PDB file of C-alpha atoms in Angstrom:
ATOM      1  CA  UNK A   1     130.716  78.539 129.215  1.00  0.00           C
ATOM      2  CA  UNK A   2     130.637  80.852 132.092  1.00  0.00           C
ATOM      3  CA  UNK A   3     127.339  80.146 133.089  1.00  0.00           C
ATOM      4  CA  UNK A   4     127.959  76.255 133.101  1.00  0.00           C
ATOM      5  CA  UNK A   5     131.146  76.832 135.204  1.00  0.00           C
ATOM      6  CA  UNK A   6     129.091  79.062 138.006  1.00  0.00           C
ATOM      7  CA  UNK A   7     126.099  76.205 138.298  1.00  0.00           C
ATOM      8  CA  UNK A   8     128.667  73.729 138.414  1.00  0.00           C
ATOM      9  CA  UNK A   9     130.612  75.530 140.772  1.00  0.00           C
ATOM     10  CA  UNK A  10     126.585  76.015 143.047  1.00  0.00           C
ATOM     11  CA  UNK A  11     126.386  72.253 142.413  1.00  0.00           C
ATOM     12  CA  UNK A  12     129.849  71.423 144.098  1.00  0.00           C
ATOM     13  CA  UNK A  13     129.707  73.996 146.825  1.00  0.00           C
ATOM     14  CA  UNK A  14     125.899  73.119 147.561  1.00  0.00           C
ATOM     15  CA  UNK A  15     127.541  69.500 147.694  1.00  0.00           C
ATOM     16  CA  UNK A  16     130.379  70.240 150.018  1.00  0.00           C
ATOM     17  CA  UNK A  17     133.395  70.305 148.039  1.00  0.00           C
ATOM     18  CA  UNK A  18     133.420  74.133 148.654  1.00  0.00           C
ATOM     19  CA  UNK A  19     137.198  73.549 146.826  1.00  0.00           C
ATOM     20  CA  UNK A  20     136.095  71.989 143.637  1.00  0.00           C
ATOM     21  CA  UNK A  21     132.776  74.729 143.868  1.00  0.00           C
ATOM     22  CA  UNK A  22     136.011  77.929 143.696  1.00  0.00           C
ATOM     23  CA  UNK A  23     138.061  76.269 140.849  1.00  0.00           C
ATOM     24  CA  UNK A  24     134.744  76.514 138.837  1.00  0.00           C
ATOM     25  CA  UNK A  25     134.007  80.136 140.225  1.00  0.00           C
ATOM     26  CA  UNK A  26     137.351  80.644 139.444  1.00  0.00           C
ATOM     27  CA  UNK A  27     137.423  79.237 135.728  1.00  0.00           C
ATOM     28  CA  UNK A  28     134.221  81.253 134.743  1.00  0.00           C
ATOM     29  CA  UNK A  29     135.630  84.193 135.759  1.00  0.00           C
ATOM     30  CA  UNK A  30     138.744  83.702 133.560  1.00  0.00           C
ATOM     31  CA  UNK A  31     136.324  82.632 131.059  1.00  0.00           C
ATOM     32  CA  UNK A  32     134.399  85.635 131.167  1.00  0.00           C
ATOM     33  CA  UNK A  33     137.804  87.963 131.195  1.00  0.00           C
ATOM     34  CA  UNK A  34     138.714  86.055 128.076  1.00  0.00           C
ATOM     35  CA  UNK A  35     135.039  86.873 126.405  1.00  0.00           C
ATOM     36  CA  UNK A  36     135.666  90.282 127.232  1.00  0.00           C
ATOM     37  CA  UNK A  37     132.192  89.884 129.244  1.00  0.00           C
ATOM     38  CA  UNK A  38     132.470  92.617 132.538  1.00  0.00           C
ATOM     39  CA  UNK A  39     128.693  91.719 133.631  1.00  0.00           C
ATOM     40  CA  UNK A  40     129.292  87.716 133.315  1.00  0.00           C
ATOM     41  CA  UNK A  41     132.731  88.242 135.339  1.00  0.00           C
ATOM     42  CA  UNK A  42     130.844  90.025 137.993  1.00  0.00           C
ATOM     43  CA  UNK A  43     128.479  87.596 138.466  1.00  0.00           C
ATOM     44  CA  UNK A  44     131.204  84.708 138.605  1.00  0.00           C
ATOM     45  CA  UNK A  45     132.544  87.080 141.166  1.00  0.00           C
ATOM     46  CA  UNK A  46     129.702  87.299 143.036  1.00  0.00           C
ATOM     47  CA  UNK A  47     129.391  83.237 143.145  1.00  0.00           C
ATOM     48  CA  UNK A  48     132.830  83.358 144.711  1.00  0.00           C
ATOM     49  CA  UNK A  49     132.083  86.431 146.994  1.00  0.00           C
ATOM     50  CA  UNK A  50     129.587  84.538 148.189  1.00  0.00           C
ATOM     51  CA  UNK A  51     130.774  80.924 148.592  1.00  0.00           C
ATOM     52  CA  UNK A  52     133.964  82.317 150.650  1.00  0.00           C
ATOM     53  CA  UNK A  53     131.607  84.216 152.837  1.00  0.00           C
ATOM     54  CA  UNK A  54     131.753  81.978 155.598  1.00  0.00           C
ATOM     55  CA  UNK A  55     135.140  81.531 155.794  1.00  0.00           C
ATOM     56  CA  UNK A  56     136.906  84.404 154.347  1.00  0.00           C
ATOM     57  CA  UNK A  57     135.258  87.495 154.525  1.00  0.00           C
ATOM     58  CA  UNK A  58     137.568  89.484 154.276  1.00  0.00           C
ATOM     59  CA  UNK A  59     138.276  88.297 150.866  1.00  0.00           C
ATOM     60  CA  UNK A  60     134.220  88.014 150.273  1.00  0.00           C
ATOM     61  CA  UNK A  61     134.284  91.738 151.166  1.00  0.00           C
ATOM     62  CA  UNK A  62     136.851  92.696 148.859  1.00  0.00           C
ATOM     63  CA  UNK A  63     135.444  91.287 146.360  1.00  0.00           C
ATOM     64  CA  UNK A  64     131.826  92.579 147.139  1.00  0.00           C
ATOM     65  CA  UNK A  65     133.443  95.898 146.953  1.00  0.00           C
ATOM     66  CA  UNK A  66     135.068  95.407 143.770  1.00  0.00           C
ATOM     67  CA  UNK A  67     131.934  94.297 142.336  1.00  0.00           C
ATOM     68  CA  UNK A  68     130.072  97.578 143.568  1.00  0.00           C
ATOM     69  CA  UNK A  69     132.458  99.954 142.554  1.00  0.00           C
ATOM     70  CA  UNK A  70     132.951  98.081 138.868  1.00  0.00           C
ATOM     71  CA  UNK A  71     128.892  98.219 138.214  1.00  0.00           C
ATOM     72  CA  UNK A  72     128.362 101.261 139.511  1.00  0.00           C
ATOM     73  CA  UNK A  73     130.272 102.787 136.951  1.00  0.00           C
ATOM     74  CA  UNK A  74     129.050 100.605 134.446  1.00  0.00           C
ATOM     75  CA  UNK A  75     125.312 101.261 135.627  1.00  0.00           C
ATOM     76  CA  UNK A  76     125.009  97.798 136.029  1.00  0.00           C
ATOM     77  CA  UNK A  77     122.211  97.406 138.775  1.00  0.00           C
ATOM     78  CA  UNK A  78     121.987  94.306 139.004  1.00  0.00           C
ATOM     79  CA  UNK A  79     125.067  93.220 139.902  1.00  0.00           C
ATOM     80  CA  UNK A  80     125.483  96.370 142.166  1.00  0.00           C
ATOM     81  CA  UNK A  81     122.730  95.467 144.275  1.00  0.00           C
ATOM     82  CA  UNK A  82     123.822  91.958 144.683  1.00  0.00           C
ATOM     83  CA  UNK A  83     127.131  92.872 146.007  1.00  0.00           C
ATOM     84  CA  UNK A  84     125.590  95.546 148.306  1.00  0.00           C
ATOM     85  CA  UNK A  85     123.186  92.788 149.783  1.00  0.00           C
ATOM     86  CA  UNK A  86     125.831  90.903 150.140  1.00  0.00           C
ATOM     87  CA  UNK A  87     128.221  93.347 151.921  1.00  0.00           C
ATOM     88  CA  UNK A  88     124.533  94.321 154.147  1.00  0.00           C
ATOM     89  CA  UNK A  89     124.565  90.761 155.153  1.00  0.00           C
ATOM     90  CA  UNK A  90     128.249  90.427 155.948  1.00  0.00           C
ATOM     91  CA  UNK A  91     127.795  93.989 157.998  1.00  0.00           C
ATOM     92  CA  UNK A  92     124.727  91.988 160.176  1.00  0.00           C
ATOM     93  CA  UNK A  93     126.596  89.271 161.554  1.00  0.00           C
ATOM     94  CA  UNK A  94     129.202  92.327 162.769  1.00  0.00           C
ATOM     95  CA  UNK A  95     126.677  95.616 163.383  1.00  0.00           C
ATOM     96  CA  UNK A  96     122.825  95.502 163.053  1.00  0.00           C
ATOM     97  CA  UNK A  97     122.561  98.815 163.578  1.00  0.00           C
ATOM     98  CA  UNK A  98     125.069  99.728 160.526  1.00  0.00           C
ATOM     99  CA  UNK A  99     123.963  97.129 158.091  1.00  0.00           C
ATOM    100  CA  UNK A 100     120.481  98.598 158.722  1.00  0.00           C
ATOM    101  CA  UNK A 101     122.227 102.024 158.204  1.00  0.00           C
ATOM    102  CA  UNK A 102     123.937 100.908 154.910  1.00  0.00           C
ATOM    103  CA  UNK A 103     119.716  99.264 153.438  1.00  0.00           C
ATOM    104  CA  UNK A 104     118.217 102.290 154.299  1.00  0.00           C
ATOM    105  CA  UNK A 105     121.342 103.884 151.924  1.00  0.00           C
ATOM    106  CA  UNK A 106     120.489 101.063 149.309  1.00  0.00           C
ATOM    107  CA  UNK A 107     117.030 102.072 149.735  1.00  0.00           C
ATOM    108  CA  UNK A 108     118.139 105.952 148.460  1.00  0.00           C
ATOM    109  CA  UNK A 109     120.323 104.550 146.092  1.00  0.00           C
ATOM    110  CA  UNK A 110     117.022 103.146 144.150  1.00  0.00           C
ATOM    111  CA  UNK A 111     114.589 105.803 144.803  1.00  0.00           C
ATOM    112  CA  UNK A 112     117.345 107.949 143.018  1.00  0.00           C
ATOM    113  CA  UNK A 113     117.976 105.344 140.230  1.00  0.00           C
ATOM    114  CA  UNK A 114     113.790 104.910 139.906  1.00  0.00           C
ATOM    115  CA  UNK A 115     113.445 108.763 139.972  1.00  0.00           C
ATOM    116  CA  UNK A 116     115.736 109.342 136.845  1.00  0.00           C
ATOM    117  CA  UNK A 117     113.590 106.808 134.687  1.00  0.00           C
ATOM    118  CA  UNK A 118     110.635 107.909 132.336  1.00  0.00           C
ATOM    119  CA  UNK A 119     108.949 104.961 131.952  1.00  0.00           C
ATOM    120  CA  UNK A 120     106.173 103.667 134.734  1.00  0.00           C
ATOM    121  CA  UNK A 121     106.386  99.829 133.718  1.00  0.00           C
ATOM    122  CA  UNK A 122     110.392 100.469 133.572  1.00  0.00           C
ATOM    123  CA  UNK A 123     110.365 101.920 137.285  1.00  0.00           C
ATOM    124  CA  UNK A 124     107.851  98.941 138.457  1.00  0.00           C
ATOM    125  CA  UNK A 125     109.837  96.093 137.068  1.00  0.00           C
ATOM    126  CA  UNK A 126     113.309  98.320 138.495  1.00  0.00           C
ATOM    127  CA  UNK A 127     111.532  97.819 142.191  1.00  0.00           C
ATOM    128  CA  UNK A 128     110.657  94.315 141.874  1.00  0.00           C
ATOM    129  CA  UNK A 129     114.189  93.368 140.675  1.00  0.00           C
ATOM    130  CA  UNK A 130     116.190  94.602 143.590  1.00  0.00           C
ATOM    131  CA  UNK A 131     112.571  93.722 145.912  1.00  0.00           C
ATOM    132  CA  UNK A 132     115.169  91.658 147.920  1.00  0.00           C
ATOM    133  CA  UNK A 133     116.994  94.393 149.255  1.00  0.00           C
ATOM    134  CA  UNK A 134     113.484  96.015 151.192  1.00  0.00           C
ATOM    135  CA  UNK A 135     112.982  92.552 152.237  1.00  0.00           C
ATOM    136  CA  UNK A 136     116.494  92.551 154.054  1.00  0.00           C
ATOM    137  CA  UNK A 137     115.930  96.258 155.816  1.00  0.00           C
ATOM    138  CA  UNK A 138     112.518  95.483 156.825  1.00  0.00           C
ATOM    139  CA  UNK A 139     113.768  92.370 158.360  1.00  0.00           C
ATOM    140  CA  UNK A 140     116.657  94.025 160.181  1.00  0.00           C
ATOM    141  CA  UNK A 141     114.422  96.716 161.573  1.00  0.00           C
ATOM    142  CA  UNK A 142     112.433  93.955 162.552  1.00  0.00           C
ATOM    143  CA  UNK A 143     115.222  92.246 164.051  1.00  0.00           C
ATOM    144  CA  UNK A 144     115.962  95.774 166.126  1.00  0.00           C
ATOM    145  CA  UNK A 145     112.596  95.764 167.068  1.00  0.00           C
ATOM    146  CA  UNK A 146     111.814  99.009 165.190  1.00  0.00           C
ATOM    147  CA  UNK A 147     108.289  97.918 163.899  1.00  0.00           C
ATOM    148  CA  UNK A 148     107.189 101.283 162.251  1.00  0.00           C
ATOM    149  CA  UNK A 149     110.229 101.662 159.965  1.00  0.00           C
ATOM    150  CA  UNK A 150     109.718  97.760 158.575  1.00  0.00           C
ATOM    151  CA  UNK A 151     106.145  98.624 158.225  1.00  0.00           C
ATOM    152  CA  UNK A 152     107.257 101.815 156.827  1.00  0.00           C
ATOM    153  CA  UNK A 153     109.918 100.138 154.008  1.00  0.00           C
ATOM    154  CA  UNK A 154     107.340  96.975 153.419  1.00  0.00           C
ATOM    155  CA  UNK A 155     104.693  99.804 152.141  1.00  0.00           C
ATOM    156  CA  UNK A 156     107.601 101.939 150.459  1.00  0.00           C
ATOM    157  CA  UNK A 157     108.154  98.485 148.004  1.00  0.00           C
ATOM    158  CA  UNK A 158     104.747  99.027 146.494  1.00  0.00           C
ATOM    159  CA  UNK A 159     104.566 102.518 146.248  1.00  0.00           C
TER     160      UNK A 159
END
């Protein structure tokens, strides 16, 4: 049920009706409480997070950050990389220099992840999940003109 309330909620938003788009973001959430489901819920907060964005974020922020802290204890990657891309790409439109601070963090934070796992194919398929977040630092060391670090981070993604 979740999942059909957060594509519905993509549809609406995508559509304009950015209000009809947060009652369905807002539904799967509850519906993911009820289902005792913590991952689904933070990725029907995410949806929200990220369809407020443009006009609240401060509230996209907070709950970016409430994301992060919730999957990092959980180990949930996935979801904690989301919400850090998405509190890197709030930080851009405010400080280039910090949001590219905060990647090259994100950067650490999966070299140590990738470091503490056994398995080659495991590490390999770790790195191509979360690919998106190199993609974002080498573009904002493009963006500050700083050509040898994006080279630097584009090679670091197949390493």
């Amino acid at each position: 049920v979740s999942i059909d309330l957060i594509n519905i909620g993509y549809i609406y938003s995508d559509a304009g009706n950015h209000e009809e788009g947060l009652k369905n973001f807002d539904a799967a959430i509850e519906a993911a409480k009820l289902a005792g489901d913590k991952e689904l819920e933070k990725m029907a907060l995410l949806s929200k997070a990220d369809a407020v964005s443009e006009k609240d974020t401060a509230e996209s922020k907070k709950i970016y950050k409430e994301v992060l802290e919730e999957s990092e204890k959980d180990e949930d990657w996935e979801n904690y990389f989301e919400s850090l891309h998405g509190l890197i790409s709030l930080k851009r439109d405010e400080d280039e220099n910090e949001a590219f601070q905060m990647s090259k963090d994100a950067l650490s934070k999966i070299d140590q992840i990738i470091a503490g796992m056994k398995n080659k194919k495991d590490r390999k398929a770790f790195k191509d999940s979360v690919s998106y977040i190199y993609d974002e630092a080498s573009d904002i060391a493009m963006s500050l003109e700083n050509v040898d670090e994006a080279i630097k981070i584009a090679k670091s993604l197949s390493d």
